[in-house]
Amino acid sequence: MSGTTVLTDAARAVVRVAHERRSADDVLGSSAAIRAIALGTLRWYLRLAPAIERLLTRPSAQMAPAVHALLVTAAHQIVYSRNAPEGVVDAAVDATRALGAPRASGFVNALLRRFVREQAGIFATIDADPAVRYAHPRWFVEALGREQRERRDDILAGGNERAPMTLRVDLSRSSVAQAQAACAARGIAAQPLAGYASALVLASPVAVDELPGFAEGIVSVQDAGAQLAATLLAPRAGMRVLDACAAPGGKTGHLLEVAGGEIDLLAVDDDADRLGRVAANLERLKRHARLARLDLRDPGALAGEAPFDRILLDAPCSATGVIRRHPDIKLLRRAADIPAFARLQRTILQNCHARLAPGGLLLYATCSVLAGENATVVDRFLADTPRARRAADPVQLWPGLRAPTDGFHYALLTKTDPT
Ligand SMILES: C[S@@+](CC[C@H](N)C(=O)[O-])C[C@H]1O[C@@H](n2cnc3c(N)ncnc32)[C@H](O)[C@@H]1O
């Protein structure tokens, strides 16, 4: 694939995320080169777009979205790749034709040549603003500044790092040391992670079909922080377990693994396509669960089910703890999403807790780092629900520059007997 084709296709993906608000997963194919450029551009978009803006005489809103996305994508290549800037500019000029905007070629050429010359001065000015310097949305930078003043810069800088690829070993079928040795035999360097019993962190990412034991379901790919969910909930053989927001099934598989497969597990999600991915995951793991497409906002959704001994509620959330893996989140989330998620989380939490057996455990989980989706939701629910109690102190895993895990929040709750 030529440099122009890769740049064009990456710019096409960027325009769909930045201007049409589609998720990167939806719009990106499997080409590693296009993915790397598009995801890199999205990672730094909120620093690069203001830099481009500085060179415009008219606001960028008046420009064709495809041309704007091309400028930002080319700027990413100029600043963050080893490619010669002149070659990037030439490829961008050629890309205007492929993007159906040949009349913009002179403008793109002139603007990017100025960008190459003037970038150091531009960044020296605009980087004074932390939202620009760290390329994160202003509302998020401000929320973190209010809630986590000390950690703010570390979390923001960490959001621009590449996350490690981490494996989960099915400890009922292999020890971590055995899985590590199997990796080493294939030239794949990996290390266990203290405090995470089933985790093996790879030195560099590899394709899953190169992983020994992946096809057989002995290892899966899952962030170590996500592996804490099944560890904290600790379902035991014979229990009735609900995985309330299960798709794509990463934690469903782990719940079955920690209980040796001997639980009655109901995996629920309201998205049929995503439930299909749970089924595919379980097939690879050779594990069984009942799958149901249900909308858990409905208080009657689980009416036919006997109470559960364990419930994992991995609630839909802003995903602000996994920005390093999904940089498009920076462009897709808005401040107003947080109270909207909080209302949804509260409703689903209430409906799930209603189906918890007295003395049972419910783990409320999010991959958010914002109190509005974590402590606030749980504290208000506890205040309003006489039979709900905390069963342990909440756990917050912070993402950051030196963080071995993504950002997760875990709150373990229980239910008292009726009075
Ligand atoms: C954070 S993801 C779950 C990830 C999953 N537990 C895993 O580890 O792979 C949240 C899930 O909640 C589902 N969801 C959102 N709203 C829902 C609702 N009203 N009822 C049921 N599921 C819902 C989404 O489709 C999404 O799959």
Tab-separated table of C-alpha atoms and ligand atoms in Angstrom, residues 245-251 269-271 274 294-297 314-316 344 348, ligand 1:
chain	number	residue	atom	x	y	z
A	245	CYS	CA	-23.662	-6.379	31.316
A	246	ALA	CA	-21.654	-9.190	29.858
A	247	ALA	CA	-20.657	-8.414	26.287
A	248	PRO	CA	-18.181	-9.006	24.747
A	249	GLY	CA	-17.641	-11.540	27.510
A	250	GLY	CA	-14.126	-10.927	28.819
A	251	LYS	CA	-15.244	-11.170	32.429
A	269	ASP	CA	-26.606	-7.850	27.525
A	270	ASP	CA	-29.075	-5.706	25.602
A	271	ASP	CA	-26.990	-5.718	22.412
A	274	ARG	CA	-22.278	-8.012	21.195
A	294	LEU	CA	-32.404	-8.237	28.128
A	295	ASP	CA	-32.669	-4.514	28.797
A	296	LEU	CA	-31.782	-4.185	32.473
A	297	ARG	CA	-33.383	-0.746	32.717
A	314	ASP	CA	-19.904	-4.166	34.721
A	315	ALA	CA	-21.915	-1.057	33.991
A	316	PRO	CA	-21.946	0.945	30.752
A	344	LEU	CA	-28.425	4.520	33.661
A	348	ILE	CA	-29.375	-0.995	36.405
B	1	LIG	C1	-18.542	-2.201	30.041
B	1	LIG	S1	-19.408	-3.115	28.863
B	1	LIG	C2	-19.285	-4.749	29.500
B	1	LIG	C3	-17.955	-5.421	29.267
B	1	LIG	C4	-17.952	-6.897	29.677
B	1	LIG	N1	-18.396	-7.095	31.035
B	1	LIG	C5	-16.605	-7.562	29.504
B	1	LIG	O1	-15.860	-7.700	30.453
B	1	LIG	O2	-16.287	-7.956	28.368
B	1	LIG	C6	-21.075	-2.686	29.206
B	1	LIG	C7	-22.118	-3.506	28.464
B	1	LIG	O3	-23.411	-3.080	28.936
B	1	LIG	C8	-24.323	-3.285	27.891
B	1	LIG	N2	-25.542	-2.506	28.200
B	1	LIG	C9	-25.724	-1.171	28.070
B	1	LIG	N3	-26.976	-0.830	28.453
B	1	LIG	C10	-27.589	-1.968	28.847
B	1	LIG	C11	-28.894	-2.267	29.333
B	1	LIG	N4	-29.815	-1.305	29.490
B	1	LIG	N5	-29.205	-3.551	29.625
B	1	LIG	C12	-28.269	-4.531	29.457
B	1	LIG	N6	-27.016	-4.314	28.992
B	1	LIG	C13	-26.677	-3.048	28.686
B	1	LIG	C14	-23.566	-2.839	26.652
B	1	LIG	O4	-24.119	-3.398	25.476
B	1	LIG	C15	-22.152	-3.323	26.954
B	1	LIG	O5	-21.916	-4.559	26.324
